Coordinates of N, CA, C and O and ligand atoms in Angstrom, one line a residue:
M130 N 127.5 76.5 112.7 CA 127.1 77.8 111.9 C 125.8 78.5 112.4 O 125.3 78.0 113.1
P131 N 125.7 80.1 112.3 CA 124.3 80.2 112.7 C 123.8 80.0 112.0 O 123.2 79.8 110.8
T132 N 122.2 80.8 112.5 CA 120.6 80.0 111.8 C 120.6 81.0 111.2 O 121.3 82.5 111.5
P133 N 120.2 81.2 110.1 CA 120.0 81.6 108.8 C 118.2 83.2 109.7 O 118.3 82.8 110.6
T134 N 119.0 83.9 109.1 CA 117.8 85.1 110.3 C 117.4 85.9 108.7 O 117.4 86.4 107.4
T135 N 116.6 86.5 109.4 CA 115.4 87.5 108.6 C 115.1 88.2 109.2 O 114.9 88.5 110.3
V136 N 114.8 90.0 108.1 CA 114.9 91.0 108.9 C 113.2 91.7 107.2 O 114.1 91.4 106.3
A137 N 112.5 92.4 108.5 CA 111.4 92.9 107.4 C 111.1 94.6 107.2 O 111.8 94.5 108.6
I138 N 112.0 94.3 106.9 CA 112.7 96.5 106.4 C 111.2 96.6 106.1 O 110.6 96.9 104.4
A139 N 111.2 98.1 106.9 CA 109.8 98.5 106.4 C 108.9 99.5 105.4 O 110.0 100.0 105.0
A140 N 108.6 99.2 104.1 CA 108.5 99.8 103.0 C 108.7 101.4 103.4 O 108.5 102.0 102.2
G141 N 107.5 101.2 103.7 CA 106.8 103.2 103.9 C 107.9 103.8 104.2 O 108.7 104.9 104.0
W142 N 108.9 103.4 104.7 CA 110.4 103.9 105.7 C 111.2 104.2 104.3 O 112.1 105.0 104.5
L143 N 111.3 102.8 103.5 CA 112.2 102.9 102.4 C 112.1 104.0 101.5 O 112.8 104.3 100.5
A144 N 110.2 104.1 101.4 CA 109.7 105.1 100.4 C 110.5 106.6 100.7 O 110.6 107.4 100.7
E145 N 111.1 107.0 101.9 CA 111.5 108.4 102.1 C 112.8 107.8 101.8 O 113.7 109.5 102.1
E146 N 113.3 106.5 101.8 CA 115.1 106.9 100.8 C 115.9 107.2 102.1 O 116.8 108.1 101.8
P147 N 115.6 106.6 102.9 CA 116.8 106.8 104.2 C 118.3 106.2 104.1 O 118.2 105.4 102.9
P148 N 118.9 107.1 104.4 CA 120.4 106.1 104.7 C 120.3 105.0 105.2 O 119.9 104.6 106.1
L149 N 120.7 104.1 104.2 CA 120.6 102.3 104.1 C 121.6 102.0 105.3 O 123.1 102.4 104.8
P150 N 122.2 100.8 105.8 CA 124.2 100.2 106.1 C 124.7 100.5 105.0 O 124.3 100.1 104.3
D151 N 126.0 100.4 105.7 CA 126.7 100.7 105.0 C 127.0 99.3 104.5 O 128.5 99.0 104.3
R152 N 126.7 98.5 105.5 CA 127.4 97.1 105.0 C 126.3 96.2 104.1 O 125.6 96.7 104.3
C153 N 126.7 95.2 103.2 CA 126.0 94.4 102.6 C 125.5 93.3 103.4 O 125.9 93.2 104.3
V154 N 124.0 92.6 102.6 CA 123.5 92.0 103.5 C 124.4 90.4 103.5 O 124.0 90.1 104.3
K155 N 125.1 89.9 102.5 CA 125.5 89.0 101.7 C 126.7 88.3 102.4 O 126.6 87.7 103.6
H156 N 127.8 89.8 102.5 CA 128.8 89.6 103.2 C 129.5 90.3 104.1 O 130.4 89.7 105.3
G157 N 128.2 91.2 104.4 CA 128.8 91.9 106.2 C 129.5 93.0 105.4 O 130.5 93.9 107.0
E158 N 130.1 93.4 104.9 CA 131.5 94.0 104.0 C 131.3 95.7 103.9 O 129.7 95.6 103.5
P159 N 132.3 96.5 103.3 CA 131.6 97.8 103.6 C 131.7 98.2 102.1 O 131.7 97.1 100.9
A160 N 130.1 98.7 101.8 CA 129.5 99.2 100.3 C 130.7 99.9 100.1 O 131.3 100.8 100.1
V161 N 130.8 99.0 98.4 CA 131.6 99.8 98.0 C 130.8 101.2 97.1 O 131.6 101.7 95.9
R162 N 129.5 100.6 96.8 CA 128.1 101.1 95.8 C 126.8 101.0 96.4 O 126.9 100.2 97.3
R163 N 126.3 101.4 95.7 CA 124.8 101.5 96.2 C 123.9 101.4 95.2 O 124.6 102.0 93.8
A164 N 123.1 100.9 95.5 CA 121.9 100.1 93.5 C 120.6 101.0 93.6 O 120.3 100.5 95.1
T165 N 120.1 101.5 92.6 CA 118.5 101.1 93.2 C 117.8 100.3 92.1 O 118.0 100.0 91.2
F166 N 116.6 100.1 92.9 CA 115.9 98.5 92.1 C 114.5 98.4 93.0 O 114.0 98.9 94.0
A167 N 113.7 97.4 92.4 CA 113.1 97.5 92.2 C 112.9 95.9 93.2 O 113.2 95.2 92.6
V168 N 111.6 95.8 94.2 CA 111.5 94.9 94.8 C 110.2 94.3 94.6 O 109.2 95.1 95.0
R169 N 110.0 92.7 94.3 CA 108.6 92.4 93.4 C 108.6 91.5 94.7 O 109.0 90.8 95.1
S170 N 107.7 90.8 95.2 CA 106.5 90.5 95.7 C 106.3 88.6 94.9 O 106.4 89.0 93.8
H171 N 106.3 87.8 95.3 CA 106.0 86.4 94.6 C 104.9 86.2 95.1 O 104.4 86.0 95.8
P172 N 104.1 86.5 94.6 CA 102.2 86.2 94.3 C 102.0 84.5 93.5 O 102.8 84.0 93.0
R173 N 100.6 83.8 94.6 CA 99.8 82.5 93.6 C 99.8 83.0 93.6 O 98.7 83.7 93.6
T174 N 99.8 82.7 92.4 CA 98.3 82.9 91.3 C 97.1 81.9 91.6 O 98.3 80.6 92.2
S175 N 96.8 81.4 90.9 CA 94.9 80.3 91.2 C 96.1 79.3 90.9 O 96.8 78.6 90.7
S176 N 95.4 78.4 91.1 CA 96.0 76.3 91.9 C 95.7 76.2 89.5 O 94.8 76.8 89.1
R177 N 96.8 75.5 89.6 CA 96.4 75.0 88.0 C 94.8 74.9 88.1 O 94.7 74.2 87.0
K178 N 94.5 73.6 88.9 CA 92.8 73.3 88.3 C 92.1 74.1 88.6 O 91.6 74.3 87.1
R179 N 92.4 75.7 88.4 CA 91.3 76.9 88.6 C 92.0 77.0 86.4 O 90.8 77.6 85.6
A180 N 93.3 76.5 86.6 CA 93.2 76.7 85.2 C 93.3 76.7 83.6 O 93.0 76.5 82.9
F181 N 92.2 75.2 84.4 CA 91.8 74.2 83.0 C 90.7 74.8 83.0 O 89.8 74.1 82.3
Q182 N 89.9 75.9 83.8 CA 88.6 75.8 83.9 C 88.4 76.5 82.5 O 89.2 77.3 82.4
P183 N 86.9 76.5 81.4 CA 86.8 77.0 80.9 C 86.6 78.4 81.0 O 85.9 78.9 82.5
G184 N 87.3 79.3 79.9 CA 86.8 80.3 80.0 C 88.0 81.4 81.6 O 88.4 82.6 80.9
Y185 N 88.9 80.3 81.5 CA 90.0 80.3 82.9 C 91.3 80.6 81.7 O 91.7 79.2 81.3
T186 N 91.7 82.0 80.7 CA 93.0 81.8 80.2 C 94.1 82.2 80.5 O 94.2 82.9 81.8
S187 N 95.2 82.0 80.0 CA 96.2 83.0 80.7 C 96.5 84.0 80.5 O 96.9 84.6 81.6
L188 N 95.7 84.8 80.3 CA 96.0 86.3 79.7 C 94.9 86.5 81.5 O 95.7 87.7 81.9
N189 N 94.2 85.4 81.4 CA 93.7 85.9 83.1 C 94.4 85.2 84.0 O 94.6 86.7 85.1
R190 N 95.2 85.1 84.0 CA 96.5 84.0 84.8 C 97.0 85.7 85.5 O 97.9 85.3 85.7
A191 N 97.4 86.0 83.4 CA 98.6 87.3 83.5 C 98.4 88.2 84.2 O 98.7 88.8 85.1
E192 N 96.8 89.1 83.7 CA 96.8 89.7 84.7 C 96.3 89.4 86.5 O 96.6 90.1 87.2
E193 N 95.8 88.2 86.7 CA 95.8 88.2 87.9 C 97.6 88.4 89.1 O 97.3 88.7 89.8
Y194 N 98.0 88.2 87.7 CA 99.3 88.4 88.2 C 100.0 89.3 89.0 O 100.4 89.6 89.5
A195 N 99.2 90.1 87.4 CA 100.0 92.0 87.8 C 99.5 92.1 88.6 O 99.8 92.9 88.9
C196 N 98.1 92.1 88.7 CA 97.7 92.2 90.0 C 97.8 92.4 91.4 O 97.0 93.5 92.5
Q197 N 98.4 91.4 91.5 CA 99.2 91.0 93.3 C 100.3 91.0 92.9 O 100.4 91.7 94.5
V198 N 100.8 91.5 92.3 CA 102.7 91.9 92.8 C 102.6 92.7 92.6 O 102.0 94.1 92.8
K199 N 103.3 93.1 94.5 CA 103.2 94.2 94.9 C 105.2 94.7 95.0 O 105.4 94.3 94.7
L200 N 105.5 95.7 94.1 CA 107.1 96.9 94.3 C 107.0 97.7 95.2 O 106.4 98.4 95.1
V201 N 108.0 97.2 95.4 CA 108.8 98.9 96.5 C 110.0 99.1 96.0 O 110.6 97.9 95.7
K202 N 110.6 100.1 95.7 CA 111.4 100.7 95.5 C 112.1 100.7 96.7 O 112.5 101.1 97.4
V203 N 113.9 100.2 96.3 CA 114.9 100.6 97.2 C 115.8 101.6 96.6 O 116.4 100.9 96.2
S204 N 116.1 102.2 97.7 CA 117.4 103.6 97.0 C 118.9 102.8 97.8 O 118.3 102.9 99.3
G205 N 119.6 103.0 97.3 CA 120.9 102.9 98.8 C 121.4 102.3 98.7 O 121.7 102.0 99.9
W206 N 121.0 100.9 98.0 CA 121.3 99.9 98.8 C 122.7 99.2 98.3 O 123.1 99.5 97.3
P207 N 123.9 98.9 99.8 CA 124.8 98.8 99.3 C 125.6 97.3 98.7 O 124.5 96.6 99.6
L208 N 126.5 97.8 98.4 CA 126.5 96.2 96.9 C 128.2 96.7 98.4 O 128.8 97.8 97.7
C209 N 129.1 95.1 98.5 CA 130.3 95.7 99.3 C 130.9 95.2 97.4 O 130.2 94.6 96.3
R210 N 132.3 94.4 97.6 CA 133.4 94.5 96.5 C 132.9 93.7 95.7 O 133.1 93.3 94.9
S211 N 132.8 92.5 97.0 CA 132.8 90.6 96.3 C 131.1 90.6 95.6 O 130.9 90.3 94.7
C212 N 130.3 92.2 95.6 CA 128.9 91.6 94.9 C 128.9 92.5 94.2 O 128.3 91.9 92.8
V213 N 129.8 93.4 94.6 CA 129.8 93.7 92.7 C 130.8 93.4 91.7 O 130.7 93.5 90.7
R214 N 131.4 92.7 92.0 CA 132.7 91.6 91.3 C 131.6 90.6 90.7 O 131.9 90.1 89.7
R215 N 130.8 89.7 91.7 CA 130.2 89.0 91.3 C 128.6 89.3 89.6 O 129.0 88.6 88.7
R216 N 128.1 90.4 90.4 CA 127.6 91.8 88.9 C 128.6 91.3 88.4 O 128.2 91.1 86.6
T217 N 130.1 92.1 87.9 CA 130.6 92.6 87.2 C 131.4 90.9 85.8 O 131.0 90.9 84.6
I218 N 131.3 89.6 87.2 CA 131.3 88.6 85.7 C 130.1 88.2 85.6 O 130.3 87.5 84.3
A219 N 129.3 88.0 86.1 CA 127.3 87.9 85.6 C 127.5 88.6 84.0 O 127.1 88.2 82.9
S220 N 127.7 89.9 83.9 CA 127.7 90.7 83.0 C 128.3 90.6 81.7 O 128.4 90.5 80.5
T221 N 130.0 90.2 82.3 CA 130.8 89.6 81.3 C 130.0 88.8 81.1 O 130.2 88.5 79.5
L222 N 129.7 87.5 81.4 CA 130.0 86.6 81.2 C 128.0 86.1 79.7 O 128.7 85.7 79.0
A223 N 128.1 87.0 80.4 CA 126.5 87.2 79.7 C 126.4 88.0 78.0 O 126.5 87.6 77.5
G224 N 127.4 88.2 78.0 CA 128.1 89.7 77.1 C 129.3 88.4 75.9 O 128.9 88.7 74.7
V225 N 130.3 88.1 76.8 CA 129.8 86.4 76.0 C 129.6 85.0 75.7 O 130.0 85.1 74.0
L226 N 128.5 85.1 76.0 CA 127.0 84.3 75.1 C 127.2 85.3 74.0 O 126.9 84.0 73.5
F227 N 126.8 86.8 74.3 CA 125.5 86.2 73.5 C 126.8 87.1 72.5 O 126.0 86.2 71.1
F228 N 127.1 87.8 72.2 CA 128.5 88.1 71.8 C 128.3 86.7 70.3 O 129.0 86.5 69.3
G229 N 129.8 85.5 71.1 CA 130.5 84.9 71.1 C 129.4 84.2 69.6 O 129.8 83.3 69.3
G230 N 128.5 83.9 70.7 CA 126.9 83.1 69.9 C 126.4 83.9 68.5 O 126.3 82.8 67.8
V231 N 126.4 85.3 68.3 CA 125.9 85.9 67.4 C 127.4 86.0 66.3 O 127.6 85.3 65.2
L232 N 128.6 85.5 66.9 CA 129.7 85.4 65.7 C 129.3 84.3 65.6 O 129.9 83.5 64.5
A233 N 129.4 82.9 66.6 CA 129.1 81.9 66.0 C 128.6 81.6 64.3 O 128.9 81.3 64.2
M234 N 127.4 82.0 64.9 CA 125.8 81.8 64.1 C 126.9 82.3 62.6 O 126.5 82.3 61.9
I235 N 127.3 83.9 62.8 CA 127.9 84.4 61.4 C 128.5 83.3 61.0 O 128.7 83.5 59.5
A236 N 130.0 83.1 61.8 CA 131.1 82.3 61.5 C 129.9 81.4 60.1 O 130.7 80.8 59.0
G237 N 129.4 80.1 60.9 CA 128.4 79.6 60.7 C 127.4 80.5 58.8 O 128.1 78.7 58.0
L238 N 127.1 80.5 59.1 CA 126.2 80.7 57.7 C 127.5 81.6 56.5 O 127.0 80.9 55.4
V239 N 128.4 82.1 57.2 CA 129.5 82.4 56.1 C 129.8 81.0 55.6 O 130.4 80.8 54.5
A240 N 130.5 79.9 56.6 CA 130.9 78.7 55.1 C 130.0 78.3 55.2 O 130.2 77.8 54.3
G241 N 128.3 78.5 55.2 CA 127.6 77.7 54.7 C 128.0 77.8 53.5 O 127.5 78.1 52.1
A242 N 127.7 79.2 53.3 CA 127.6 80.2 51.9 C 128.8 79.5 51.2 O 128.6 79.4 49.4
V243 N 129.9 80.2 51.8 CA 131.5 80.0 50.8 C 131.1 78.5 49.9 O 131.9 78.2 48.9
D244 N 130.9 77.6 51.3 CA 130.9 76.0 50.2 C 129.6 75.7 50.1 O 129.0 75.3 51.1
D245 N 129.4 75.3 49.2 CA 128.3 75.0 48.3 C 128.5 73.1 48.2 O 127.1 72.8 47.8
G246 N 129.0 72.4 49.2 CA 129.1 71.7 49.1 C 128.1 70.6 49.3 O 127.5 71.6 50.6
P247 N 127.4 69.3 49.8 CA 126.3 68.5 50.7 C 127.5 68.8 52.1 O 127.6 67.6 52.6
N248 N 127.8 70.2 52.3 CA 128.3 69.5 53.7 C 126.9 70.3 54.7 O 127.2 71.4 54.8
H249 N 127.2 70.3 55.3 CA 126.1 70.1 56.7 C 127.3 70.9 58.3 O 125.6 70.9 59.1
L250 N 128.2 70.6 58.2 CA 128.8 71.1 58.8 C 128.4 73.2 59.5 O 128.6 72.5 61.4
P251 N 128.5 72.9 58.8 CA 127.5 74.9 59.6 C 126.5 75.2 60.6 O 127.0 76.5 61.2
L252 N 126.1 74.1 60.3 CA 124.7 74.0 61.1 C 125.4 73.3 62.9 O 124.9 74.0 63.9
V253 N 126.7 73.3 62.9 CA 126.6 72.9 64.4 C 127.1 74.3 65.0 O 126.8 74.7 66.2
P254 N 128.5 75.3 64.3 CA 128.5 76.5 65.5 C 127.6 77.0 65.1 O 126.8 78.3 66.1
I255 N 126.6 77.1 64.0 CA 124.9 77.9 63.8 C 123.5 78.1 65.4 O 123.3 78.6 66.2
L256 N 124.1 76.3 65.5 CA 123.1 75.6 66.8 C 123.7 76.1 67.6 O 122.7 76.8 68.5
L257 N 124.7 76.2 68.0 CA 126.1 75.9 69.7 C 125.3 78.1 69.8 O 125.4 78.1 70.5
G258 N 125.7 78.7 68.2 CA 125.9 80.4 68.7 C 124.5 80.3 69.3 O 124.1 81.1 70.1
L259 N 123.4 80.3 68.5 CA 121.7 80.0 68.9 C 121.9 80.2 70.8 O 121.2 80.3 71.1
A260 N 122.2 78.8 71.0 CA 121.9 77.9 72.4 C 123.0 79.3 72.8 O 122.1 79.8 74.2
A261 N 123.7 79.5 72.8 CA 124.6 80.4 73.6 C 123.9 82.1 74.0 O 124.0 82.5 74.7
V262 N 123.3 82.3 72.9 CA 122.6 83.7 72.7 C 121.7 83.4 73.6 O 121.1 83.9 74.6
L263 N 121.0 82.2 73.0 CA 119.8 82.0 74.6 C 119.7 82.0 75.6 O 119.1 81.6 76.6
L264 N 120.9 81.5 76.2 CA 121.2 81.1 77.6 C 121.7 82.2 78.1 O 122.2 82.2 79.2
S265 N 122.5 83.5 77.5 CA 122.6 84.9 77.9 C 122.1 85.1 79.0 O 123.3 86.3 80.3
P266 N 121.2 84.9 79.1 CA 120.4 86.0 80.2 C 120.2 85.5 81.1 O 120.1 86.0 82.5
L267 N 120.7 84.1 81.2 CA 121.2 83.1 82.6 C 121.6 83.6 83.6 O 121.6 84.0 84.9
P268 N 122.7 84.4 83.3 CA 123.9 84.8 84.0 C 124.0 86.6 84.8 O 124.2 86.8 86.0
L269 N 123.0 86.8 84.6 CA 122.6 87.9 84.4 C 120.8 88.2 85.7 O 121.1 88.7 86.4
R270 N 120.3 86.7 85.6 CA 119.3 86.9 86.5 C 119.9 86.6 87.4 O 119.6 87.2 88.8
R271 N 121.0 85.3 87.6 CA 121.2 85.6 88.6 C 121.8 86.0 89.4 O 121.7 85.5 90.9
A272 N 123.1 87.1 89.1 CA 123.3 88.0 89.6 C 122.1 88.8 89.9 O 123.2 90.2 90.0
G273 N 120.9 89.1 89.0 CA 119.8 90.2 89.4 C 120.3 90.4 90.5 O 120.7 90.2 92.0
L274 N 119.8 91.9 90.5 CA 120.3 92.8 92.3 C 118.7 92.5 93.1 O 118.9 92.3 94.7
P275 N 117.9 92.3 93.6 CA 117.1 91.8 94.1 C 117.3 89.8 94.7 O 117.4 89.6 96.2
R276 N 117.4 89.8 93.9 CA 118.7 88.2 94.1 C 119.8 88.2 95.0 O 120.2 87.4 96.4
L277 N 121.2 89.6 94.7 CA 122.1 89.9 94.9 C 121.7 90.2 96.5 O 122.1 89.7 97.4
A278 N 120.4 91.2 97.1 CA 119.8 91.7 97.6 C 119.8 90.7 99.2 O 119.2 90.8 99.7
R279 N 119.0 89.3 98.6 CA 118.7 88.3 98.9 C 116.7 88.6 99.3 O 116.7 88.5 100.3
A280 N 116.3 90.4 98.8 CA 114.8 90.8 99.0 C 113.6 90.5 98.5 O 114.1 90.2 97.2
A281 N 113.0 90.4 99.2 CA 111.4 89.6 98.4 C 110.7 91.3 99.2 O 110.7 91.2 100.4
A282 N 109.6 91.5 98.3 CA 108.6 92.4 99.1 C 107.4 91.2 99.6 O 107.1 89.7 98.9
T283 N 106.6 92.1 100.8 CA 105.8 90.9 101.1 C 104.4 90.5 100.3 O 103.7 91.5 99.4
A284 N 103.3 90.0 100.2 CA 102.3 89.8 99.9 C 101.6 90.8 99.4 O 101.0 91.2 98.3
D285 N 101.2 91.9 100.5 CA 100.6 93.4 100.5 C 101.4 94.5 100.3 O 100.7 95.4 100.5
G286 N 102.6 93.9 100.4 CA 103.5 95.0 99.4 C 104.1 96.2 100.8 O 104.8 97.2 100.3
S287 N 103.7 95.9 102.3 CA 104.4 96.8 102.8 C 105.7 96.2 103.1 O 106.0 97.8 104.4
A288 N 106.8 95.3 103.5 CA 107.3 95.6 103.7 C 108.6 94.5 102.3 O 108.4 94.2 101.7
V289 N 109.4 94.7 102.6 CA 110.6 93.9 102.4 C 111.3 93.3 103.0 O 111.9 93.5 104.2
Q290 N 111.2 91.9 102.8 CA 112.1 91.0 104.0 C 113.1 90.4 102.8 O 113.1 89.7 101.8
V291 N 114.4 90.3 104.0 CA 115.0 89.8 103.5 C 115.5 88.6 104.3 O 115.9 88.7 105.5
T292 N 116.1 88.0 103.2 CA 116.6 86.5 104.0 C 117.9 86.4 104.6 O 119.0 86.6 103.6
D293 N 118.6 85.8 105.4 CA 119.9 85.6 105.8 C 121.3 86.6 106.2 O 121.8 86.9 104.5
V294 N 120.5 87.4 106.3 CA 121.1 88.8 106.4 C 122.8 88.9 107.2 O 122.2 87.9 108.6
S295 N 124.0 89.6 106.8 CA 124.5 89.2 107.7 C 124.0 90.1 108.6 O 123.9 91.4 108.8
P296 N 124.8 90.0 110.3 CA 124.3 90.7 111.2 C 125.3 92.1 111.2 O 124.9 93.3 112.0
A297 N 125.6 92.5 110.7 CA 126.4 93.6 110.6 C 125.3 94.7 108.9 O 125.5 96.3 109.7
F298 N 125.1 94.2 108.7 CA 123.8 94.8 108.0 C 122.6 95.4 109.3 O 122.1 96.3 109.5
T299 N 122.2 94.3 109.8 CA 120.8 94.5 110.4 C 121.1 95.5 111.7 O 120.6 95.8 112.3
A300 N 122.5 95.1 111.6 CA 122.7 96.2 113.5 C 123.0 97.6 112.9 O 122.9 98.6 113.7
Q301 N 122.7 98.2 112.1 CA 122.4 99.6 111.6 C 121.6 99.9 111.1 O 121.3 101.1 110.7
L302 N 120.0 99.4 111.5 CA 119.1 99.6 110.6 C 118.5 100.2 112.9 O 118.8 99.6 113.4
P303 N 117.5 101.3 111.6 CA 117.1 102.2 113.0 C 115.9 101.3 112.9 O 114.7 100.5 112.7
A304 N 115.4 101.5 114.9 CA 114.1 100.9 115.1 C 112.7 100.9 114.2 O 111.9 99.2 114.1
R305 N 112.4 102.2 113.9 CA 111.6 102.7 112.9 C 111.4 101.9 111.8 O 110.8 102.1 111.0
G306 N 112.8 101.4 110.9 CA 112.5 100.9 109.8 C 112.6 99.8 109.6 O 112.6 99.0 108.4
L307 N 112.1 98.7 110.8 CA 111.2 97.3 110.6 C 110.3 97.3 110.8 O 108.8 97.9 111.4
A308 N 109.4 96.5 110.0 CA 108.6 96.3 110.0 C 107.9 95.0 110.9 O 108.7 94.6 111.5
Ligands
ZN245 ZN1 128.6 91.0 99.9

């Protein structure tokens, strides 16, 4: 097993929208699609202790987070066939969960309206449908572009750090693109 490699790409270089390698980060396979998205940093907000101080509200916390989070735009990120497939499966799954859930809720409501006896069964499809709708964003989050790209911005926003990079991707990065 090769050791996991991390590469830091300079944000200034990315801002020039240079041609990025034509191999995907994860599989090292040829790119079949290019994607543009924003990579964010993951700032550490104040410790829990401070959150319980009087006068320090969750609004302060959200504000602090918003000030600290840095966004770096990435254009033309390579995605290989497997990466694209993974995204397609995720969005299909999300769609099935969402619309299946909505249909189950409608079916439960209709069944409840038709049957006016003391029957609590329609509650089951309604609750299952609601659960499916609430869970539907999960597969999308798992196959989100920053996640797929294994990328996160550094705390100061000066670079995009990519973890576990395929050597095929790194080999095509010019020296001046490295942070
Ligand atoms: Zn891939």
